[in-house]
Amino acid sequence: MEKILEVNHLNKHYPVKKGLILQKEIGQVRAVNEVSFDLFRGETLGIIGESGCGKSTLIRMLIGLEKPTSGQIRFLGQPIENGMSASLRKQMQMVFQDPYSSLDPRMSVQRILEEPLRIHCKMSKQQKEQVILPLLGQVGLPREALKKYPHEFSGGQRQRIGIARALVLEPTLLLCDEPVSALDVSIQAQILNLFRDLQRQHELTLLFVSHDMSVIRYISDRVMVMYLGQIMEIATKKELFERPLHPYTQALMRAVPVPDPERRDQCAVLEGEIPSPIHAPKGCPFSTRCPYASEICRQQRPQMHRTGEGHLTACHRYSGEVEG
Ligand code: SF4
């Protein structure tokens, strides 16, 4: 399968400074730490983790809103860690978390959707309409929506506008940063179904970030689990949900609410606080919350081990270093 995106040893570290004048550096926040993965054409890779796990920083580096501290990103075979050409930029678009703040309230829907075409393509008004009108129908909005402004729509409808804007340039890759988390649960399912339909119609590849395991389970082909800026586990959806191996993935799965009242005891809350990224553990990032943690876990960062077909797990238990 063709690799759309190749990420190798990607890091984003922010210096932590103290003092008003001298601004002495007293440490670093490793928001993204040695992250490597591939994304294949036509698939949906779901990225799951608690807030502060680095998933949004990762997306911001991919789209070029943040510069990596080190590491390589290749998109459609081209290195992009230092920026993208305009033609490559068109191929990667983003759907944002908040449909309320991501649309300019002073612009009509028509202007919002025409804006990317105005910037990237030379098109007549009629040509622009030929692109926009079918797209409006595909995201489930009527033609009359074009003359309206964002405040005249519900949250779900605004997200439909945001999705249409992202698709105007016919991108190859859509980066979706928590695109349903600001919506009511009843609307979330509609928008997730819309992503699936559009993916098929437009042959899209999706990188889909969420903190909600049920959303990730619904939308993903493969799943990457992140914690404190690092990948803990990556596997196909089937493999991950049938055979979660990393203790953090297992804890996330147990924390998903069970609708059956007789099985309430199976819904366990993940214990302990996520450590401050300024004082991240030296060895395994999950060692302060892991029931299997031993001395080596506290001292040595685990590498990714192959634990099945297309299944990688960063845990000393699978290198034979820890009993359990
Ligand atoms: Fe737990 Fe150790 Fe595995 Fe980290 S490496 S998840 S602390 S057993």
mmCIF file of C-alpha atoms and ligand atoms in Angstrom, residues 232 245-248 283-294 296-298 300-302 313-318 322-323, ligand 1:
data_model
loop_
_atom_site.group_PDB
_atom_site.id
_atom_site.type_symbol
_atom_site.label_atom_id
_atom_site.label_comp_id
_atom_site.label_asym_id
_atom_site.label_seq_id
_atom_site.Cartn_x
_atom_site.Cartn_y
_atom_site.Cartn_z
ATOM 1 C CA MET A 232 2.281 3.422 23.620
ATOM 2 C CA LEU A 245 -1.573 -5.250 25.261
ATOM 3 C CA HIS A 246 -0.242 -2.029 26.715
ATOM 4 C CA PRO A 247 -1.383 -1.451 30.329
ATOM 5 C CA TYR A 248 -2.396 2.104 29.385
ATOM 6 C CA GLY A 283 11.757 5.694 32.041
ATOM 7 C CA CYS A 284 8.331 4.563 30.861
ATOM 8 C CA PRO A 285 5.963 7.562 30.830
ATOM 9 C CA PHE A 286 3.167 5.384 32.275
ATOM 10 C CA SER A 287 5.279 4.036 35.167
ATOM 11 C CA THR A 288 3.645 6.321 37.797
ATOM 12 C CA ARG A 289 0.196 4.793 37.100
ATOM 13 C CA CYS A 290 0.998 1.298 35.889
ATOM 14 C CA PRO A 291 0.155 -1.685 38.146
ATOM 15 C CA TYR A 292 3.046 -3.692 36.627
ATOM 16 C CA ALA A 293 5.752 -1.022 36.983
ATOM 17 C CA SER A 294 9.133 -2.306 38.175
ATOM 18 C CA ILE A 296 13.527 -1.077 34.898
ATOM 19 C CA CYS A 297 10.270 0.723 33.959
ATOM 20 C CA ARG A 298 11.271 3.671 36.144
ATOM 21 C CA GLN A 300 14.565 2.839 31.020
ATOM 22 C CA ARG A 301 12.228 4.026 28.311
ATOM 23 C CA PRO A 302 10.708 0.966 26.576
ATOM 24 C CA THR A 313 3.706 -2.078 21.821
ATOM 25 C CA ALA A 314 6.085 0.086 23.889
ATOM 26 C CA CYS A 315 6.241 -1.861 27.155
ATOM 27 C CA HIS A 316 9.001 -3.797 28.946
ATOM 28 C CA ARG A 317 6.528 -6.623 29.582
ATOM 29 C CA TYR A 318 6.870 -7.577 25.913
ATOM 30 C CA VAL A 322 9.020 -7.389 33.427
ATOM 31 C CA GLU A 323 6.948 -10.236 34.845
HETATM 32 FE FE1 SF4 B 1 3.946 -0.589 32.858
HETATM 33 FE FE2 SF4 B 1 6.557 -1.011 32.751
HETATM 34 FE FE3 SF4 B 1 5.049 -1.542 30.650
HETATM 35 FE FE4 SF4 B 1 5.496 0.977 31.357
HETATM 36 S S1 SF4 B 1 7.027 -0.489 30.641
HETATM 37 S S2 SF4 B 1 3.552 0.122 30.785
HETATM 38 S S3 SF4 B 1 5.515 0.806 33.573
HETATM 39 S S4 SF4 B 1 4.986 -2.575 32.636
#
